[in-house]
Amino acid sequence: MTITQEKTDLIGWEFPKTDWGSESGKNDPGLETFRGNPYPSVTREPIQNSIDAHNKKGAPVRVEFSVFKLPSELFPGRKEYKSILRKCLSETKKGSETYKELKKALDTLEQDEIYFMKISDYNTTGLPGSEKLRNTPWHRLIKVVGESDKEDTSGGAFGIGKYATFVCSNLKAVFYSTLDEENKSAFQGVAKLISFEDEDGEPYQATGFFGERDKKQPIKDMRIIELSEKFIRKETGTDLYIAGFDYRDTWAEEIREAAVTSFFSAIHHKNLEVVVDGKKITSSNLQTYIEEMKENGSKSNAINYYEVLTSEDSHCFVEQNFHGLGEVKLYVGDKNHYNKKTAMIRKTGMLIKEKQNYQIPIKYAAVLLINGDEFNKELKRVENPTHTDWELKRKKEVKVIKKALMELNNWINEKIKSISPYEEVTSFDVDELSEFLPDNSDQIEIDIDPSNEEGENGTPLETKVKQIKPKKKKKSGNITDWDLDDDDESLEQGGEEGQGSGSILGQNPGPDPGPDPEPDPGPVPDPGPDPGPDPGPEPEPEKSSAEVKANILKYKLYCINPDEAGYRIKFDSKNDGILTINLEILGEDSDIPANILKASNNGAAIPVSDAMIGPIKVVKGSNRIEFELVEKVRVALGVNFNGK
């Protein structure tokens, strides 16, 4: 036996024993994090990791995606891996989802050829520390879960992004090959299966490693094993190989769109280049791929965001030291086909979240670049594992970032509003309608009228927006009068005559503010010198606190006049009673009162005050209220029935 053959016997698949401790099934939390969105995840996570490993030598990071077929006999440790898969199969119930996945893996290894996806990065540092046992970038990638030791401004924060590649592997196996800046090579495979028993009934862990059996280390000398040339890294950087790649014909198109959608800013600013199936996406030709996405009917908002970044008509706002945390930069454009969203991007150049704001009365698209180092450090602390949002509840001591994000949202809104032609009548399309939400009551149910929904493929409504001047309030005791502009429609107050056509709320809630279904019976006859307590249900409208509260069973709310911000609420009351309704405009980060211009109950005018309708009398059974908002904008509304 040659020395090389002796060393080869020391290389193979090793799954550590559980030592009768914890065991794992197929639903590993790390895998489940990315299972619902495999192709975009397998694009975002490796690119982000490569950006974090940039060698800072001037050239942009380049990440290449390619797919190839490998003869199955060249799969590293194929015979041993098949044996392990059979042991895993024996642990499962035939016909179960786990059984099907493991059987698919075994069938894949039985085929003549196996699909591999190769993800390679360039102009990076590679993964140093492969020669050491612990606490190195190589060790953290291969063996550490739930920990990241990257810079505070980097993209990775949880150390679970590596799982994204496994969800695209029918073999649940990924191989890594690197050549670092010290010219040190390493190659190792990782498999994530389920816990299993050997022939002696000894349980083994679900995660196994291909490489040197001793201490489960990587292969450092590629000459000691017959390894396909495809697995040997010859230039500084790192390769990932997804074994048994879940191939579909559209993979290249999907990967390209995912790369552009998530990293359009990094590509545009010449920090990243992406090559997919031989086609390179760079700053100079990004426009071509944006146009290709349009032609293919893509719904990616990156199309709008890129237009905003590159258009001469866009507005740019910069704060050099926002909230003491460094630079933020905002690009804003307003066009009728935009959908009121802001792309929020950290220093890595990856899109984190899209902030929707229905309250701004123009159609806009915006790109926010958060460039400040301190800002990025704080955001990284509260970023979720999939890098799609900032969640303050994840950490303690979030006062700084909480205040900064609140001020940032206000700043964004102010800057976008500053380009809005409030003095003019502007048309825009409303192409998204959020669900209307009820208050927190078990008796309220959502009953949206489907005939009034625009639908996914419907034609957007065109709405007119006009600046609404603040109304002057005159206070006199508990009575509030609103002075209407000359062009406002006069309102019929209802009830007694002489209330004044310009008064929206011109009376106390004590007298009956709405149309009383029972006519006034006139003076009550004197029952005698000592009538005693009133035995009959004589109405006392002056004592509204004693009235019975209306008990609302269900309601539906929908827009009936977009041009005038007119809405209708239909609801069923369990009883006759008194009711007030408060309305809120629902926002992504916070809700605000929906100021009401006027309202009517079954055709008769009823009192309103700011965001409140009522108090009014409602009857048992069906009721209908119509109202108009002060600002002529169609919005998502929240309804709160106070019952008083």
XYZ file of C-alpha atoms in Angstrom:
644
model
C 0.000 0.000 0.000
C 1.420 3.383 -0.974
C 1.591 6.358 1.367
C -1.096 8.053 -0.712
C -3.395 5.024 -0.301
C -2.790 4.997 3.451
C -3.780 8.636 3.669
C -6.829 8.026 1.502
C -8.149 5.543 4.063
C -8.185 8.401 6.539
C -10.532 10.437 4.347
C -14.275 9.988 4.076
C -17.661 10.857 5.562
C -17.772 11.183 9.341
C -20.950 11.686 11.353
C -20.229 12.204 15.070
C -22.030 10.023 17.600
C -24.744 11.640 19.668
C -23.385 9.972 22.816
C -27.072 9.445 23.570
C -27.699 13.174 23.616
C -29.821 15.352 21.311
C -30.968 14.066 17.948
C -32.301 15.870 14.864
C -34.998 15.314 12.261
C -35.262 16.792 8.785
C -36.958 20.018 9.912
C -33.788 21.733 11.037
C -34.663 25.341 12.030
C -31.803 26.664 9.914
C -33.101 24.863 6.831
C -36.683 25.893 7.503
C -35.612 29.548 7.558
C -34.886 29.415 3.818
C -36.995 26.506 2.594
C -39.897 28.683 1.414
C -37.755 30.806 -0.928
C -34.870 28.634 -2.134
C -33.562 30.275 -5.336
C -33.603 33.884 -4.037
C -32.043 32.691 -0.783
C -29.273 30.767 -2.535
C -28.566 33.987 -4.427
C -28.679 36.500 -1.567
C -26.759 34.658 1.122
C -23.620 33.629 -0.825
C -23.348 37.037 -2.501
C -23.606 38.773 0.851
C -20.908 36.503 2.297
C -18.660 37.264 -0.659
C -19.166 41.014 -0.245
C -18.182 40.641 3.404
C -14.957 38.904 2.272
C -13.922 41.664 -0.184
C -10.119 42.052 -0.308
C -10.399 45.874 -0.464
C -7.978 46.100 -3.376
C -10.172 48.247 -5.585
C -11.819 45.791 -7.959
C -15.453 44.910 -7.240
C -16.393 41.545 -5.788
C -17.372 39.115 -8.547
C -19.685 36.180 -7.846
C -20.259 33.524 -10.494
C -23.112 31.013 -10.643
C -22.835 28.002 -12.924
C -24.413 24.558 -13.214
C -22.687 21.405 -14.442
C -23.191 17.642 -14.441
C -20.690 15.370 -12.726
C -20.451 11.588 -13.248
C -21.951 10.120 -10.099
C -18.869 7.992 -9.394
C -16.927 11.261 -8.877
C -19.187 12.345 -6.028
C -16.782 12.489 -3.049
C -17.292 9.436 -0.823
C -20.260 8.213 -2.896
C -20.322 4.600 -1.647
C -20.122 5.626 1.991
C -22.734 8.354 1.579
C -25.179 5.896 0.003
C -24.743 3.614 3.002
C -25.532 6.480 5.380
C -28.629 7.437 3.396
C -29.928 3.858 3.703
C -29.459 3.974 7.462
C -31.371 7.255 7.579
C -34.159 5.697 5.496
C -34.514 2.888 8.008
C -35.309 5.519 10.648
C -38.302 6.903 8.780
C -41.855 5.848 8.095
C -42.372 4.766 4.515
C -44.390 7.330 2.598
C -43.573 10.204 4.974
C -42.088 13.460 3.717
C -38.761 12.592 5.317
C -38.762 9.196 3.615
C -39.502 10.779 0.241
C -36.646 13.283 0.584
C -34.126 10.630 1.607
C -35.305 8.277 -1.141
C -34.875 11.091 -3.657
C -31.310 11.615 -2.415
C -30.529 7.919 -2.790
C -32.054 7.851 -6.273
C -29.980 10.891 -7.242
C -26.763 9.069 -6.313
C -27.872 6.082 -8.392
C -28.094 8.165 -11.559
C -25.274 8.304 -14.088
C -24.777 12.046 -13.607
C -25.494 14.485 -10.812
C -26.318 18.181 -11.128
C -24.046 20.566 -9.222
C -24.361 24.312 -8.802
C -21.042 26.063 -8.366
C -20.905 29.498 -6.699
C -17.490 31.133 -6.903
C -16.241 34.507 -5.677
C -13.298 36.586 -6.831
C -11.486 39.653 -5.499
C -12.068 38.211 -2.039
C -9.791 36.967 0.730
C -10.820 33.322 0.613
C -11.474 31.574 3.908
C -8.392 31.710 6.167
C -7.736 29.443 9.128
C -8.367 26.054 7.506
C -5.222 24.700 9.185
C -6.517 25.480 12.691
C -9.084 23.563 14.692
C -11.259 26.407 16.018
C -12.075 30.113 15.995
C -11.250 30.882 12.382
C -13.412 31.967 9.411
C -13.120 28.456 7.943
C -14.173 26.798 11.196
C -17.150 29.138 11.619
C -18.395 28.456 8.098
C -18.111 24.677 8.312
C -19.002 23.880 11.904
C -20.422 26.838 13.832
C -24.161 27.560 13.866
C -25.746 30.732 15.223
C -22.607 32.831 15.528
C -20.924 35.338 13.252
C -17.599 36.998 13.931
C -17.718 39.396 11.012
C -17.198 43.137 11.178
C -19.969 45.178 12.784
C -20.878 46.718 9.425
C -20.919 43.413 7.519
C -24.028 41.707 6.201
C -23.914 38.441 8.133
C -25.029 38.505 11.726
C -26.424 35.089 12.685
C -24.175 32.529 11.048
C -27.094 30.600 9.551
C -26.969 31.958 5.987
C -24.967 28.860 5.054
C -28.202 26.852 5.330
C -29.609 28.568 2.231
C -27.485 26.378 -0.053
C -28.702 23.115 1.522
C -32.360 23.795 0.681
C -31.406 23.652 -3.032
C -29.617 20.308 -2.649
C -31.473 17.061 -3.281
C -28.566 15.314 -1.566
C -28.530 17.723 1.384
C -24.790 18.049 0.840
C -22.583 21.066 0.062
C -18.842 21.127 -0.605
C -16.482 24.034 0.043
C -13.129 24.742 -1.584
C -10.900 27.721 -0.817
C -7.512 29.236 -1.519
C -6.712 32.005 0.940
C -4.334 34.951 0.675
C -1.567 32.893 2.323
C -1.910 30.344 -0.503
C -3.424 27.708 1.798
C -5.979 25.349 0.249
C -8.827 23.459 1.867
C -11.672 21.227 0.691
C -14.492 19.817 2.808
C -18.055 18.577 2.474
C -20.968 19.040 4.869
C -24.199 17.001 4.907
C -27.380 17.721 6.851
C -29.540 14.600 7.074
C -31.291 13.109 10.126
C -30.011 11.257 13.167
C -29.558 7.529 12.536
C -28.255 4.305 14.106
C -25.404 2.101 12.981
C -25.457 -1.710 12.916
C -24.813 -1.825 16.653
C -27.681 0.518 17.520
C -25.376 3.455 18.242
C -27.058 6.812 17.376
C -25.291 9.372 15.197
C -25.793 13.081 14.632
C -27.593 14.473 11.579
C -24.685 16.662 10.443
C -21.675 14.947 8.917
C -18.407 16.009 7.265
C -16.381 14.796 4.319
C -12.644 15.269 4.761
C -9.944 14.040 7.084
C -11.595 11.698 9.552
C -9.362 12.809 12.411
C -11.198 15.690 14.121
C -13.370 16.074 11.019
C -10.872 18.406 9.374
C -10.705 19.593 5.720
C -8.433 18.057 3.115
C -5.445 20.379 2.793
C -3.379 18.454 0.251
C -5.458 17.779 -2.866
C -2.855 15.323 -4.167
C -3.801 12.632 -1.655
C -7.254 11.987 -3.091
C -8.691 11.409 -6.532
C -10.777 14.553 -6.721
C -12.306 16.068 -9.818
C -10.419 19.095 -11.093
C -13.689 21.015 -10.803
C -13.351 20.936 -7.004
C -9.852 22.409 -6.821
C -9.634 26.163 -6.296
C -6.751 27.717 -8.228
C -7.298 31.428 -7.533
C -7.722 33.248 -4.232
C -11.341 33.034 -3.155
C -13.956 30.425 -2.289
C -16.134 27.963 -4.208
C -19.404 26.437 -2.991
C -20.739 23.265 -4.641
C -24.408 22.396 -4.135
C -24.570 18.628 -4.720
C -27.703 17.269 -6.390
C -28.775 20.810 -7.288
C -32.554 21.090 -7.538
C -32.360 21.979 -11.209
C -35.032 23.604 -13.325
C -34.696 25.084 -16.794
C -35.341 28.642 -15.599
C -32.622 28.582 -12.929
C -30.379 31.152 -14.648
C -33.203 33.607 -15.262
C -34.393 33.267 -11.662
C -30.909 33.709 -10.205
C -30.271 36.787 -12.357
C -33.529 38.399 -11.283
C -32.850 37.599 -7.627
C -29.355 39.105 -7.895
C -30.616 42.302 -9.527
C -33.559 42.610 -7.123
C -31.421 42.275 -3.994
C -28.168 43.894 -5.136
C -29.081 46.488 -7.779
C -27.482 49.192 -5.616
C -24.209 47.309 -5.083
C -24.004 46.555 -8.812
C -24.902 50.125 -9.812
C -22.262 51.577 -7.477
C -19.588 49.236 -8.908
C -19.106 47.248 -5.714
C -20.367 43.982 -7.182
C -20.470 42.045 -10.438
C -22.554 38.898 -10.878
C -22.062 36.253 -13.559
C -24.890 33.782 -14.123
C -24.487 30.997 -16.657
C -21.727 32.986 -18.379
C -23.668 36.281 -18.581
C -22.047 39.094 -16.604
C -24.105 41.766 -14.838
C -22.120 44.937 -14.175
C -22.772 48.613 -13.599
C -22.324 49.304 -17.305
C -24.954 46.809 -18.521
C -27.346 46.649 -15.567
C -29.873 48.670 -17.571
C -29.989 45.846 -20.138
C -31.004 43.306 -17.519
C -33.546 45.708 -16.035
C -35.139 45.995 -19.478
C -35.045 42.216 -19.844
C -36.917 41.867 -16.573
C -39.546 44.312 -17.826
C -39.998 42.345 -21.043
C -40.385 39.119 -19.062
C -43.159 40.668 -16.985
C -41.154 40.795 -13.768
C -42.905 42.268 -10.727
C -39.598 43.217 -9.086
C -39.608 46.737 -7.654
C -35.907 46.958 -8.518
C -37.076 48.150 -11.935
C -38.485 51.303 -10.320
C -35.628 51.698 -7.861
C -32.969 51.534 -10.564
C -34.874 54.144 -12.563
C -34.891 56.426 -9.512
C -31.151 55.917 -8.936
C -30.242 56.792 -12.506
C -32.835 59.354 -13.617
C -31.891 63.034 -13.898
C -35.418 63.867 -12.747
C -34.920 62.182 -9.373
C -34.344 64.181 -6.210
C -31.419 63.419 -3.899
C -31.338 64.294 -0.198
C -28.266 63.755 1.974
C -27.666 63.963 5.730
C -23.959 63.706 6.521
C -24.386 62.709 10.162
C -27.951 61.604 10.754
C -28.731 61.273 14.454
C -24.963 61.111 15.072
C -24.762 57.760 13.246
C -23.289 58.771 9.901
C -24.471 59.415 6.370
C -27.846 58.571 4.906
C -28.802 59.347 1.315
C -32.277 59.305 -0.213
C -33.184 59.232 -3.909
C -36.829 59.954 -4.765
C -38.782 59.918 -8.007
C -42.473 60.477 -8.652
C -44.232 58.817 -11.569
C -47.709 57.402 -11.981
C -46.521 53.794 -12.232
C -44.588 53.892 -8.957
C -46.092 52.138 -5.945
C -45.226 54.179 -2.854
C -42.301 52.099 -1.629
C -38.836 52.931 -0.331
C -35.957 50.475 -0.762
C -33.916 50.485 2.448
C -30.320 49.404 1.871
C -27.440 48.971 4.309
C -23.790 49.582 3.532
C -23.351 46.095 2.063
C -25.500 47.148 -0.882
C -28.146 44.479 -0.267
C -31.812 45.426 -0.161
C -33.095 44.738 3.359
C -36.700 45.892 3.318
C -39.215 47.871 1.293
C -41.106 50.438 3.317
C -44.654 51.131 2.143
C -46.370 54.441 2.914
C -49.968 54.927 1.754
C -50.258 58.286 3.522
C -48.130 60.268 1.079
C -50.477 61.677 -1.601
C -48.256 61.055 -4.641
C -47.039 57.984 -6.439
C -43.342 57.639 -5.675
C -40.404 55.256 -5.501
C -37.399 55.916 -3.294
C -34.012 54.397 -2.498
C -32.473 54.933 0.919
C -28.757 54.237 1.320
C -27.680 53.916 4.944
C -23.924 54.450 4.653
C -22.920 55.466 8.192
C -20.795 52.886 10.021
C -22.451 53.485 13.388
C -25.900 53.286 11.837
C -24.979 49.965 10.202
C -23.649 48.574 13.483
C -26.915 49.346 15.231
C -29.044 47.975 12.389
C -27.052 44.762 12.189
C -27.894 44.079 15.846
C -31.646 44.047 15.163
C -31.663 42.501 11.682
C -33.556 39.222 11.326
C -31.819 36.015 10.134
C -33.060 36.323 6.551
C -31.944 39.988 6.341
C -35.387 41.208 5.352
C -36.313 43.474 8.266
C -35.142 45.167 11.456
C -36.902 43.803 14.516
C -36.285 45.760 17.698
C -37.701 43.047 19.949
C -34.727 40.819 19.123
C -32.377 42.790 21.350
C -32.267 44.696 24.585
C -30.884 48.218 24.823
C -32.403 49.424 21.561
C -33.143 53.027 22.563
C -30.565 54.441 20.163
C -31.648 52.523 17.075
C -35.358 52.791 17.934
C -35.159 56.577 18.106
C -32.952 56.710 15.012
C -35.390 54.607 12.960
C -38.351 56.722 14.061
C -36.541 59.901 13.082
C -35.368 58.290 9.854
C -38.927 57.359 8.884
C -40.088 60.905 9.610
C -37.191 62.316 7.599
C -38.005 60.059 4.647
C -41.656 61.112 4.723
C -40.778 64.803 4.938
C -38.394 64.620 1.990
C -40.860 62.713 -0.176
C -43.662 65.123 0.691
C -41.398 68.047 -0.162
C -41.461 67.080 -3.851
C -45.228 66.681 -3.904
C -47.130 69.429 -5.795
C -49.693 69.959 -3.051
C -50.975 73.153 -4.594
C -51.930 71.360 -7.795
C -54.432 68.655 -8.613
C -52.373 65.581 -9.399
C -53.558 62.218 -10.664
C -52.024 59.004 -9.507
C -52.845 55.312 -9.538
C -53.789 53.349 -6.491
C -52.671 49.817 -7.247
C -52.597 48.290 -3.814
C -55.384 48.120 -1.253
C -54.549 46.728 2.175
C -57.033 44.677 4.107
C -59.222 46.678 6.393
C -58.722 45.648 9.984
C -61.303 45.749 12.771
C -60.728 46.648 16.400
C -59.759 44.087 18.998
C -63.178 42.607 19.608
C -64.162 38.991 19.322
C -67.557 40.051 17.991
C -66.177 41.989 15.007
C -65.521 40.151 11.775
C -64.044 41.300 8.485
C -66.550 41.166 5.659
C -64.959 42.848 2.645
C -67.252 43.136 -0.371
C -65.358 41.307 -3.158
C -67.167 43.293 -5.827
C -65.344 46.408 -4.668
C -61.832 44.975 -4.686
C -59.528 45.925 -7.520
C -57.926 42.491 -7.641
C -54.424 41.433 -8.534
C -55.022 41.878 -12.260
C -57.578 44.670 -12.057
C -57.225 48.165 -13.458
C -55.908 50.604 -10.831
C -58.245 53.407 -9.866
C -57.255 56.957 -10.709
C -57.609 59.327 -7.797
C -57.399 63.096 -7.543
C -55.301 64.622 -4.794
C -55.728 68.172 -3.608
C -54.059 70.085 -0.826
C -56.394 70.508 2.119
C -55.838 73.678 4.062
C -55.968 73.357 7.870
C -59.366 74.216 9.287
C -59.604 76.781 12.046
C -61.215 75.572 15.228
C -63.370 77.795 17.384
C -63.959 76.485 20.851
C -66.916 77.552 22.947
C -67.387 75.434 26.023
C -67.844 71.862 24.853
C -68.964 72.916 21.371
C -66.492 72.911 18.487
C -67.282 74.706 15.208
C -65.263 74.126 12.052
C -65.000 76.902 9.478
C -65.225 75.379 6.038
C -63.409 76.704 2.983
C -65.561 78.463 0.413
C -65.329 75.507 -1.922
C -66.415 72.984 0.726
C -69.878 71.554 0.375
C -72.407 72.878 2.910
C -73.632 70.181 5.231
C -77.141 69.523 6.469
C -76.849 69.059 10.177
C -80.040 67.076 10.720
C -82.216 67.270 13.795
C -83.588 70.723 14.649
C -83.469 73.613 12.235
C -81.079 76.502 12.659
C -77.955 74.456 13.357
C -75.935 76.245 10.656
C -74.895 74.835 7.310
C -71.157 75.152 8.008
C -71.125 73.307 11.307
C -69.972 69.734 11.305
C -70.121 69.311 15.025
C -72.336 72.131 16.293
C -74.157 70.579 19.179
C -73.611 68.728 22.412
C -73.800 64.937 22.319
C -76.572 65.232 24.928
C -79.480 65.942 22.564
C -80.183 63.340 19.967
C -77.419 64.047 17.356
C -78.894 61.833 14.634
C -82.277 61.052 13.188
C -84.427 59.599 15.916
C -86.513 56.752 14.529
C -89.226 57.556 17.097
C -91.029 60.922 16.650
C -90.995 63.329 19.595
C -94.107 62.446 21.620
C -94.259 65.952 23.111
C -94.547 66.822 26.802
C -95.074 63.931 29.144
C -98.428 64.173 31.027
C -98.162 64.924 34.743
C -98.765 61.602 36.516
C -99.734 63.260 39.803
C -98.211 65.009 42.786
C -95.880 62.133 43.554
C -95.285 60.071 40.438
C -92.368 58.192 41.984
C -89.812 56.485 39.830
C -90.653 56.375 36.158
C -91.811 52.834 35.409
C -91.679 53.285 31.645
C -88.667 53.412 29.231
C -88.929 57.179 28.739
C -85.942 58.303 26.581
C -83.635 60.780 28.268
C -81.215 61.910 25.522
C -79.616 64.444 27.845
C -78.254 61.566 29.932
C -76.181 59.842 27.246
C -74.043 58.041 29.821
C -77.076 56.020 30.775
C -77.795 54.929 27.198
C -77.187 51.325 26.208
C -74.048 50.765 24.157
C -74.451 49.359 20.689
C -73.083 45.844 20.383
C -71.624 45.430 16.883
C -71.686 41.918 15.453
C -69.996 42.350 12.070
C -69.188 45.041 9.545
C -67.771 45.726 6.125
C -65.997 48.863 4.971
C -65.240 49.856 1.405
C -64.479 52.869 -0.740
C -67.475 54.179 -2.722
C -65.959 57.374 -4.156
C -62.158 57.451 -4.562
C -62.165 61.009 -5.965
C -63.703 62.388 -2.765
C -62.257 59.839 -0.326
C -65.774 58.596 0.295
C -66.305 55.400 2.282
C -69.215 53.342 3.548
C -69.486 51.163 6.643
C -72.279 48.623 6.820
C -72.688 46.919 10.160
C -75.097 44.814 12.154
C -75.904 45.793 15.721
C -77.134 43.296 18.268
C -79.311 45.945 19.886
C -80.539 49.543 19.777
C -77.869 51.736 21.333
C -75.383 54.570 21.242
C -72.214 54.262 19.161
C -69.066 56.218 18.367
C -66.602 55.196 15.680
C -62.924 56.103 15.555
C -60.993 55.770 12.292
C -57.266 55.394 11.686
C -55.146 55.403 8.557
C -53.090 52.233 8.728
C -49.364 52.710 8.107
C -46.501 50.201 8.024
C -44.778 51.599 11.100
C -47.557 53.516 12.841
C -51.189 54.503 12.435
C -52.541 58.051 12.397
C -56.044 59.475 12.953
C -58.165 59.685 9.808
C -59.670 63.188 9.973
C -63.281 63.119 8.803
C -64.924 65.890 6.787
C -68.530 64.767 7.108
C -70.661 61.709 7.771
C -74.249 60.541 7.467
C -76.298 57.731 8.972
C -78.794 56.200 6.553
C -78.737 59.496 4.630
C -79.032 61.916 7.602
C -76.037 64.043 8.653
C -74.376 63.037 11.912
C -71.717 64.739 14.066
C -68.016 64.217 13.479
C -64.968 65.485 15.335
C -61.463 64.911 13.986
C -61.251 61.120 13.559
C -64.491 60.320 15.440
C -68.005 59.795 14.161
C -70.832 60.171 16.670
C -72.129 59.600 19.226
C -75.165 58.416 17.286
C -78.144 56.182 17.846
C -78.126 52.931 15.904
C -80.877 50.362 15.650
C -80.869 46.643 16.075
C -80.010 44.949 12.802
C -78.553 46.590 9.715
C -77.112 50.123 9.770
C -75.168 52.153 7.226
C -72.808 55.091 7.678
C -71.145 57.019 4.880
C -68.292 59.470 5.405
C -65.635 61.488 3.605
C -62.070 62.119 4.726
C -60.556 65.594 4.852
C -57.639 64.530 2.639
C -58.843 63.227 -0.703
C -56.677 60.122 -0.757
C -57.704 56.480 -0.819
C -56.096 54.717 2.148
C -56.300 51.585 4.261
C -58.490 52.285 7.282
C -58.761 50.743 10.713
C -62.157 50.894 12.443
C -62.653 51.065 16.195
C -66.212 50.721 17.474
C -66.225 52.223 20.955
C -69.862 51.492 21.635
C -70.368 54.804 23.403
